[in-house]
Amino acid sequence: MEHKTDGYEQQFRNLWQNMKEETHSPEFKCDFAARFVVIWTLLSRIPLPRSLWPKEIPEGHRCLSLAPLAGGLLGVISGFAVMLPYLMGINDLASAWIGAAVYFLIGWALHLDGWGDLWDGIGSGRCGDELREVMKDSRLGSYGGASIVIAFGLWTSLVSSIPPMYRLSACVTSAAAARFAECVAAYVGKYPWEHGMAKGWVDSFTKYDLFTAFVCLAPFLIFSIFHYVLCVFLSALTAVAIAAHMNKRLSGVNGDVMGACAVAAELVSMAVWAM
């Protein structure tokens, strides 16, 4: 046990040393900005000026490691979208639905797409390439449609049951933890096919990328400590469980699975705040 502990400590020191070297390099600011622009553009529908778009696109796995940061910022927007109607006198549930609508429009739709596709696949009872065909079908089946209704229903019900003073914090921390879950899924999973949009994001995702994603959670600690830590822990467990299952069922983790992990983790995190 002592040797294992020593090994973990050494790994942590190595990861921290790598981060110190990266952040102190002259290229860090430009590289960080380029990676953030890419992941923000992928996860969000809020446009950024074309002048910010990098001339050379960074590697996908390095962009994905900043997903918790982008997620937390999206959570700030959805949190205010929940709070403002409430402060104007609109009831709890209606305010939550307004926030859900804004969240959907600014980026949650991407993850809900993967969530619906995954449930269509699971509902088919198939595995491997046959499961892939179902998940890649552009038509939404009954399982996928019902899963999206359930996701919206749970999100709004949970948010409306959270005390008003904590709703902004819940939206921010849950959104950040959900995107961290995507990173965990990419680390635990393997890409199931030789070609695909998410291949470079999943197959190349390293322990250092996961460490970077974990560090990107830190800015949102100002919203909470206990609840946030619990949200991150349970989100990671959710992602591990889904990714491990899909490694067996689909032979790996693709973009749909990562999106589904984000939705599931966010619902789990909201439940933490609602308890």
mmCIF file of C-alpha atoms in Angstrom:
data_model
loop_
_atom_site.group_PDB
_atom_site.id
_atom_site.type_symbol
_atom_site.label_atom_id
_atom_site.label_comp_id
_atom_site.label_asym_id
_atom_site.label_seq_id
_atom_site.Cartn_x
_atom_site.Cartn_y
_atom_site.Cartn_z
ATOM 1 C CA MET A 1 0.000 0.000 0.000
ATOM 2 C CA GLU A 2 2.866 2.366 0.855
ATOM 3 C CA HIS A 3 4.533 1.699 -2.499
ATOM 4 C CA LYS A 4 1.262 2.400 -4.326
ATOM 5 C CA THR A 5 0.854 5.667 -2.411
ATOM 6 C CA ASP A 6 4.396 6.665 -3.260
ATOM 7 C CA GLY A 7 3.672 5.892 -6.901
ATOM 8 C CA TYR A 8 0.566 8.087 -6.948
ATOM 9 C CA GLU A 9 2.443 10.929 -5.279
ATOM 10 C CA GLN A 10 5.206 10.695 -7.855
ATOM 11 C CA GLN A 11 2.683 10.703 -10.689
ATOM 12 C CA PHE A 12 1.024 13.780 -9.226
ATOM 13 C CA ARG A 13 4.379 15.553 -8.891
ATOM 14 C CA ASN A 14 5.214 14.699 -12.505
ATOM 15 C CA LEU A 15 1.860 15.991 -13.746
ATOM 16 C CA TRP A 16 2.188 19.173 -11.699
ATOM 17 C CA GLN A 17 5.728 19.714 -12.960
ATOM 18 C CA ASN A 18 4.547 19.275 -16.551
ATOM 19 C CA MET A 19 1.834 21.852 -15.973
ATOM 20 C CA LYS A 20 4.291 24.321 -14.459
ATOM 21 C CA GLU A 21 6.563 23.951 -17.464
ATOM 22 C CA GLU A 22 3.644 24.369 -19.861
ATOM 23 C CA THR A 23 2.211 27.458 -18.165
ATOM 24 C CA HIS A 24 5.621 29.128 -18.005
ATOM 25 C CA SER A 25 6.419 28.576 -21.665
ATOM 26 C CA PRO A 26 6.319 31.658 -23.961
ATOM 27 C CA GLU A 27 3.709 30.027 -26.222
ATOM 28 C CA PHE A 28 1.284 29.177 -23.407
ATOM 29 C CA LYS A 29 -1.082 32.151 -23.678
ATOM 30 C CA CYS A 30 -1.577 31.813 -27.422
ATOM 31 C CA ASP A 31 -1.859 28.045 -27.205
ATOM 32 C CA PHE A 32 -4.376 28.207 -24.352
ATOM 33 C CA ALA A 33 -6.473 30.781 -26.217
ATOM 34 C CA ALA A 34 -6.471 28.667 -29.374
ATOM 35 C CA ARG A 35 -7.559 25.556 -27.484
ATOM 36 C CA PHE A 36 -10.301 27.435 -25.674
ATOM 37 C CA VAL A 37 -11.658 28.948 -28.891
ATOM 38 C CA VAL A 38 -11.896 25.469 -30.427
ATOM 39 C CA ILE A 39 -13.636 23.826 -27.462
ATOM 40 C CA TRP A 40 -15.948 26.808 -26.929
ATOM 41 C CA THR A 41 -16.963 26.740 -30.584
ATOM 42 C CA LEU A 42 -17.630 23.001 -30.354
ATOM 43 C CA LEU A 43 -19.628 23.054 -27.118
ATOM 44 C CA SER A 44 -21.365 26.402 -27.516
ATOM 45 C CA ARG A 45 -23.579 28.118 -30.068
ATOM 46 C CA ILE A 46 -22.387 31.533 -28.885
ATOM 47 C CA PRO A 47 -20.159 32.835 -31.692
ATOM 48 C CA LEU A 48 -16.686 34.241 -31.184
ATOM 49 C CA PRO A 49 -15.048 36.791 -33.514
ATOM 50 C CA ARG A 50 -13.357 35.203 -36.511
ATOM 51 C CA SER A 51 -10.176 37.045 -35.595
ATOM 52 C CA LEU A 52 -9.836 34.771 -32.539
ATOM 53 C CA TRP A 53 -9.905 31.557 -34.543
ATOM 54 C CA PRO A 54 -6.408 29.976 -34.603
ATOM 55 C CA LYS A 55 -4.581 29.556 -37.887
ATOM 56 C CA GLU A 56 -3.504 26.079 -36.814
ATOM 57 C CA ILE A 57 -6.043 23.943 -34.977
ATOM 58 C CA PRO A 58 -4.589 22.390 -31.783
ATOM 59 C CA GLU A 59 -4.894 18.673 -31.224
ATOM 60 C CA GLY A 60 -8.398 17.593 -30.227
ATOM 61 C CA HIS A 61 -7.486 15.942 -26.943
ATOM 62 C CA ARG A 62 -5.724 19.110 -25.751
ATOM 63 C CA CYS A 63 -8.805 21.189 -26.591
ATOM 64 C CA LEU A 64 -11.085 18.718 -24.819
ATOM 65 C CA SER A 65 -9.102 19.138 -21.607
ATOM 66 C CA LEU A 66 -10.497 22.690 -21.331
ATOM 67 C CA ALA A 67 -14.111 21.494 -21.569
ATOM 68 C CA PRO A 68 -14.867 22.011 -17.835
ATOM 69 C CA LEU A 69 -13.912 25.667 -18.171
ATOM 70 C CA ALA A 70 -16.240 26.162 -21.135
ATOM 71 C CA GLY A 71 -18.960 24.195 -19.370
ATOM 72 C CA GLY A 72 -18.785 26.325 -16.248
ATOM 73 C CA LEU A 73 -19.137 29.511 -18.294
ATOM 74 C CA LEU A 74 -22.193 28.068 -20.046
ATOM 75 C CA GLY A 75 -23.527 27.241 -16.594
ATOM 76 C CA VAL A 76 -23.161 30.886 -15.570
ATOM 77 C CA ILE A 77 -25.380 31.885 -18.493
ATOM 78 C CA SER A 78 -28.010 29.212 -17.814
ATOM 79 C CA GLY A 79 -27.914 30.056 -14.115
ATOM 80 C CA PHE A 80 -28.718 33.701 -14.767
ATOM 81 C CA ALA A 81 -31.418 32.588 -17.212
ATOM 82 C CA VAL A 82 -32.998 30.650 -14.337
ATOM 83 C CA MET A 83 -32.583 33.398 -11.744
ATOM 84 C CA LEU A 84 -33.752 36.470 -13.660
ATOM 85 C CA PRO A 85 -37.303 35.202 -14.382
ATOM 86 C CA TYR A 86 -37.607 34.133 -10.737
ATOM 87 C CA LEU A 87 -36.559 37.593 -9.543
ATOM 88 C CA MET A 88 -39.184 39.051 -11.880
ATOM 89 C CA GLY A 89 -41.879 37.055 -10.087
ATOM 90 C CA ILE A 90 -42.188 34.024 -12.353
ATOM 91 C CA ASN A 91 -42.705 30.783 -10.430
ATOM 92 C CA ASP A 92 -39.960 28.231 -9.756
ATOM 93 C CA LEU A 93 -40.818 25.640 -12.387
ATOM 94 C CA ALA A 94 -41.429 28.143 -15.189
ATOM 95 C CA SER A 95 -38.119 29.871 -14.365
ATOM 96 C CA ALA A 96 -36.356 26.518 -14.580
ATOM 97 C CA TRP A 97 -37.904 25.820 -17.988
ATOM 98 C CA ILE A 98 -36.800 29.247 -19.244
ATOM 99 C CA GLY A 99 -33.288 28.442 -18.063
ATOM 100 C CA ALA A 100 -33.457 25.033 -19.761
ATOM 101 C CA ALA A 101 -34.541 26.655 -23.027
ATOM 102 C CA VAL A 102 -31.626 29.106 -22.912
ATOM 103 C CA TYR A 103 -29.222 26.320 -21.982
ATOM 104 C CA PHE A 104 -30.491 24.232 -24.893
ATOM 105 C CA LEU A 105 -29.993 27.092 -27.341
ATOM 106 C CA ILE A 106 -26.481 28.009 -26.222
ATOM 107 C CA GLY A 107 -25.059 24.497 -26.354
ATOM 108 C CA TRP A 108 -26.818 21.793 -24.365
ATOM 109 C CA ALA A 109 -28.455 20.595 -27.590
ATOM 110 C CA LEU A 110 -25.126 19.024 -28.637
ATOM 111 C CA HIS A 111 -25.062 16.786 -25.582
ATOM 112 C CA LEU A 112 -28.761 15.998 -25.777
ATOM 113 C CA ASP A 113 -28.183 14.774 -29.331
ATOM 114 C CA GLY A 114 -25.669 12.226 -28.042
ATOM 115 C CA TRP A 115 -27.945 11.377 -25.110
ATOM 116 C CA GLY A 116 -30.857 10.624 -27.450
ATOM 117 C CA ASP A 117 -28.710 8.619 -29.861
ATOM 118 C CA LEU A 118 -27.287 6.534 -27.034
ATOM 119 C CA TRP A 119 -30.739 5.679 -25.683
ATOM 120 C CA ASP A 120 -31.952 4.773 -29.173
ATOM 121 C CA GLY A 121 -28.993 2.412 -29.395
ATOM 122 C CA ILE A 122 -29.543 0.896 -25.964
ATOM 123 C CA GLY A 123 -33.244 0.495 -26.692
ATOM 124 C CA SER A 124 -32.476 -1.463 -29.851
ATOM 125 C CA GLY A 125 -30.814 -4.223 -27.832
ATOM 126 C CA ARG A 126 -27.974 -4.436 -30.350
ATOM 127 C CA CYS A 127 -24.199 -4.453 -29.936
ATOM 128 C CA GLY A 128 -21.118 -3.598 -31.966
ATOM 129 C CA ASP A 129 -21.543 -2.402 -35.531
ATOM 130 C CA GLU A 130 -25.306 -2.947 -35.416
ATOM 131 C CA LEU A 131 -25.514 -0.656 -32.398
ATOM 132 C CA ARG A 132 -23.430 1.906 -34.256
ATOM 133 C CA GLU A 133 -25.870 1.893 -37.163
ATOM 134 C CA VAL A 134 -28.762 2.656 -34.836
ATOM 135 C CA MET A 135 -26.882 5.448 -33.038
ATOM 136 C CA LYS A 136 -25.799 7.036 -36.315
ATOM 137 C CA ASP A 137 -29.313 7.022 -37.749
ATOM 138 C CA SER A 138 -30.394 10.668 -38.098
ATOM 139 C CA ARG A 139 -33.968 9.719 -37.208
ATOM 140 C CA LEU A 140 -34.948 9.911 -33.554
ATOM 141 C CA GLY A 141 -36.570 6.770 -32.189
ATOM 142 C CA SER A 142 -39.001 6.360 -29.329
ATOM 143 C CA TYR A 143 -36.252 5.659 -26.785
ATOM 144 C CA GLY A 144 -34.286 8.716 -27.873
ATOM 145 C CA GLY A 145 -37.344 10.963 -27.867
ATOM 146 C CA ALA A 146 -38.435 9.783 -24.438
ATOM 147 C CA SER A 147 -34.904 10.199 -23.060
ATOM 148 C CA ILE A 148 -34.793 13.867 -24.124
ATOM 149 C CA VAL A 149 -38.180 14.513 -22.500
ATOM 150 C CA ILE A 150 -36.875 12.829 -19.339
ATOM 151 C CA ALA A 151 -33.661 14.898 -19.411
ATOM 152 C CA PHE A 152 -35.564 18.181 -19.709
ATOM 153 C CA GLY A 153 -38.103 17.077 -17.102
ATOM 154 C CA LEU A 154 -35.482 16.021 -14.572
ATOM 155 C CA TRP A 155 -33.295 19.094 -15.136
ATOM 156 C CA THR A 156 -36.161 21.538 -14.663
ATOM 157 C CA SER A 157 -37.706 19.628 -11.751
ATOM 158 C CA LEU A 158 -34.400 19.404 -9.930
ATOM 159 C CA VAL A 159 -33.495 23.051 -10.545
ATOM 160 C CA SER A 160 -36.907 24.269 -9.374
ATOM 161 C CA SER A 161 -36.546 22.231 -6.169
ATOM 162 C CA ILE A 162 -33.186 23.821 -5.289
ATOM 163 C CA PRO A 163 -33.464 26.809 -2.916
ATOM 164 C CA PRO A 164 -33.334 30.004 -5.021
ATOM 165 C CA MET A 165 -30.127 31.279 -3.406
ATOM 166 C CA TYR A 166 -28.255 28.188 -4.628
ATOM 167 C CA ARG A 167 -29.595 27.860 -8.170
ATOM 168 C CA LEU A 168 -26.851 29.852 -9.881
ATOM 169 C CA SER A 169 -24.184 27.854 -8.048
ATOM 170 C CA ALA A 170 -25.949 24.607 -8.960
ATOM 171 C CA CYS A 171 -26.081 25.487 -12.655
ATOM 172 C CA VAL A 172 -22.424 26.508 -12.788
ATOM 173 C CA THR A 173 -20.939 23.611 -10.849
ATOM 174 C CA SER A 174 -23.169 20.992 -12.487
ATOM 175 C CA ALA A 175 -22.270 22.219 -15.974
ATOM 176 C CA ALA A 176 -18.540 22.217 -15.210
ATOM 177 C CA ALA A 177 -18.702 18.751 -13.605
ATOM 178 C CA ALA A 178 -20.671 17.438 -16.599
ATOM 179 C CA ARG A 179 -17.950 18.489 -19.038
ATOM 180 C CA PHE A 180 -15.350 16.941 -16.762
ATOM 181 C CA ALA A 181 -17.345 13.719 -17.093
ATOM 182 C CA GLU A 182 -16.796 13.905 -20.861
ATOM 183 C CA CYS A 183 -13.059 14.051 -20.239
ATOM 184 C CA VAL A 184 -13.227 11.065 -17.888
ATOM 185 C CA ALA A 185 -15.158 9.101 -20.516
ATOM 186 C CA ALA A 186 -12.525 9.963 -23.134
ATOM 187 C CA TYR A 187 -9.759 8.805 -20.797
ATOM 188 C CA VAL A 188 -11.463 5.564 -19.757
ATOM 189 C CA GLY A 189 -12.821 4.772 -23.196
ATOM 190 C CA LYS A 190 -11.220 3.725 -26.436
ATOM 191 C CA TYR A 191 -12.422 4.822 -29.838
ATOM 192 C CA PRO A 192 -14.231 1.880 -31.454
ATOM 193 C CA TRP A 193 -13.458 2.501 -35.145
ATOM 194 C CA GLU A 194 -10.521 3.313 -37.392
ATOM 195 C CA HIS A 195 -12.061 6.598 -38.526
ATOM 196 C CA GLY A 196 -14.437 9.091 -36.949
ATOM 197 C CA MET A 197 -14.782 12.682 -35.813
ATOM 198 C CA ALA A 198 -13.966 11.943 -32.169
ATOM 199 C CA LYS A 199 -11.067 9.554 -32.787
ATOM 200 C CA GLY A 200 -8.332 12.120 -32.170
ATOM 201 C CA TRP A 201 -10.171 13.342 -29.087
ATOM 202 C CA VAL A 202 -10.581 9.944 -27.423
ATOM 203 C CA ASP A 203 -7.623 7.797 -28.479
ATOM 204 C CA SER A 204 -5.079 10.506 -27.720
ATOM 205 C CA PHE A 205 -6.566 11.688 -24.416
ATOM 206 C CA THR A 206 -3.820 11.266 -21.837
ATOM 207 C CA LYS A 207 -3.513 11.303 -18.073
ATOM 208 C CA TYR A 208 -2.046 14.794 -18.338
ATOM 209 C CA ASP A 209 -5.090 15.936 -20.332
ATOM 210 C CA LEU A 210 -7.336 14.571 -17.566
ATOM 211 C CA PHE A 211 -5.221 16.385 -14.999
ATOM 212 C CA THR A 212 -5.577 19.606 -16.987
ATOM 213 C CA ALA A 213 -9.357 19.111 -17.081
ATOM 214 C CA PHE A 214 -9.349 18.637 -13.311
ATOM 215 C CA VAL A 215 -7.417 21.877 -12.818
ATOM 216 C CA CYS A 216 -9.934 23.664 -15.070
ATOM 217 C CA LEU A 217 -12.592 22.891 -12.471
ATOM 218 C CA ALA A 218 -10.833 25.094 -9.908
ATOM 219 C CA PRO A 219 -12.166 28.551 -10.950
ATOM 220 C CA PHE A 220 -15.703 27.521 -10.032
ATOM 221 C CA LEU A 221 -14.843 26.554 -6.454
ATOM 222 C CA ILE A 222 -15.951 30.074 -5.513
ATOM 223 C CA PHE A 223 -19.543 28.916 -6.018
ATOM 224 C CA SER A 224 -19.266 25.972 -3.636
ATOM 225 C CA ILE A 225 -16.823 23.555 -2.080
ATOM 226 C CA PHE A 226 -18.690 20.610 -0.558
ATOM 227 C CA HIS A 227 -21.442 20.376 -3.181
ATOM 228 C CA TYR A 228 -18.997 20.958 -6.039
ATOM 229 C CA VAL A 229 -16.540 18.297 -4.898
ATOM 230 C CA LEU A 230 -19.397 15.825 -4.537
ATOM 231 C CA CYS A 231 -20.723 16.765 -7.990
ATOM 232 C CA VAL A 232 -17.313 16.216 -9.585
ATOM 233 C CA PHE A 233 -16.800 12.892 -7.803
ATOM 234 C CA LEU A 234 -20.213 11.509 -8.746
ATOM 235 C CA SER A 235 -19.910 12.848 -12.299
ATOM 236 C CA ALA A 236 -16.608 11.026 -12.709
ATOM 237 C CA LEU A 237 -18.132 7.792 -11.388
ATOM 238 C CA THR A 238 -21.069 8.190 -13.777
ATOM 239 C CA ALA A 239 -18.719 8.642 -16.722
ATOM 240 C CA VAL A 240 -16.593 5.642 -15.724
ATOM 241 C CA ALA A 241 -19.685 3.438 -15.478
ATOM 242 C CA ILE A 242 -21.110 4.536 -18.848
ATOM 243 C CA ALA A 243 -17.740 4.392 -20.641
ATOM 244 C CA ALA A 244 -16.939 0.944 -19.234
ATOM 245 C CA HIS A 245 -20.340 -0.352 -20.320
ATOM 246 C CA MET A 246 -20.002 1.094 -23.813
ATOM 247 C CA ASN A 247 -16.471 -0.287 -24.144
ATOM 248 C CA LYS A 248 -18.153 -3.693 -23.950
ATOM 249 C CA ARG A 249 -21.377 -2.913 -25.796
ATOM 250 C CA LEU A 250 -20.082 -0.633 -28.571
ATOM 251 C CA SER A 251 -16.411 -1.636 -28.362
ATOM 252 C CA GLY A 252 -15.546 1.892 -27.282
ATOM 253 C CA VAL A 253 -16.535 5.485 -26.637
ATOM 254 C CA ASN A 254 -17.533 7.942 -29.371
ATOM 255 C CA GLY A 255 -18.908 11.480 -29.377
ATOM 256 C CA ASP A 256 -22.463 10.323 -28.666
ATOM 257 C CA VAL A 257 -21.335 8.436 -25.582
ATOM 258 C CA MET A 258 -19.369 11.438 -24.327
ATOM 259 C CA GLY A 259 -22.406 13.676 -24.804
ATOM 260 C CA ALA A 260 -24.599 11.194 -22.949
ATOM 261 C CA CYS A 261 -22.075 11.106 -20.103
ATOM 262 C CA ALA A 262 -22.314 14.886 -19.827
ATOM 263 C CA VAL A 263 -26.118 14.839 -19.622
ATOM 264 C CA ALA A 264 -26.195 11.992 -17.094
ATOM 265 C CA ALA A 265 -23.506 13.618 -14.959
ATOM 266 C CA GLU A 266 -25.305 16.967 -14.973
ATOM 267 C CA LEU A 267 -28.549 15.362 -13.806
ATOM 268 C CA VAL A 268 -26.666 13.562 -11.028
ATOM 269 C CA SER A 269 -25.027 16.839 -10.007
ATOM 270 C CA MET A 270 -28.354 18.665 -9.948
ATOM 271 C CA ALA A 271 -29.692 15.907 -7.713
ATOM 272 C CA VAL A 272 -26.831 16.593 -5.291
ATOM 273 C CA TRP A 273 -27.946 20.211 -5.030
ATOM 274 C CA ALA A 274 -31.608 19.275 -4.766
ATOM 275 C CA MET A 275 -31.099 16.927 -1.816
#
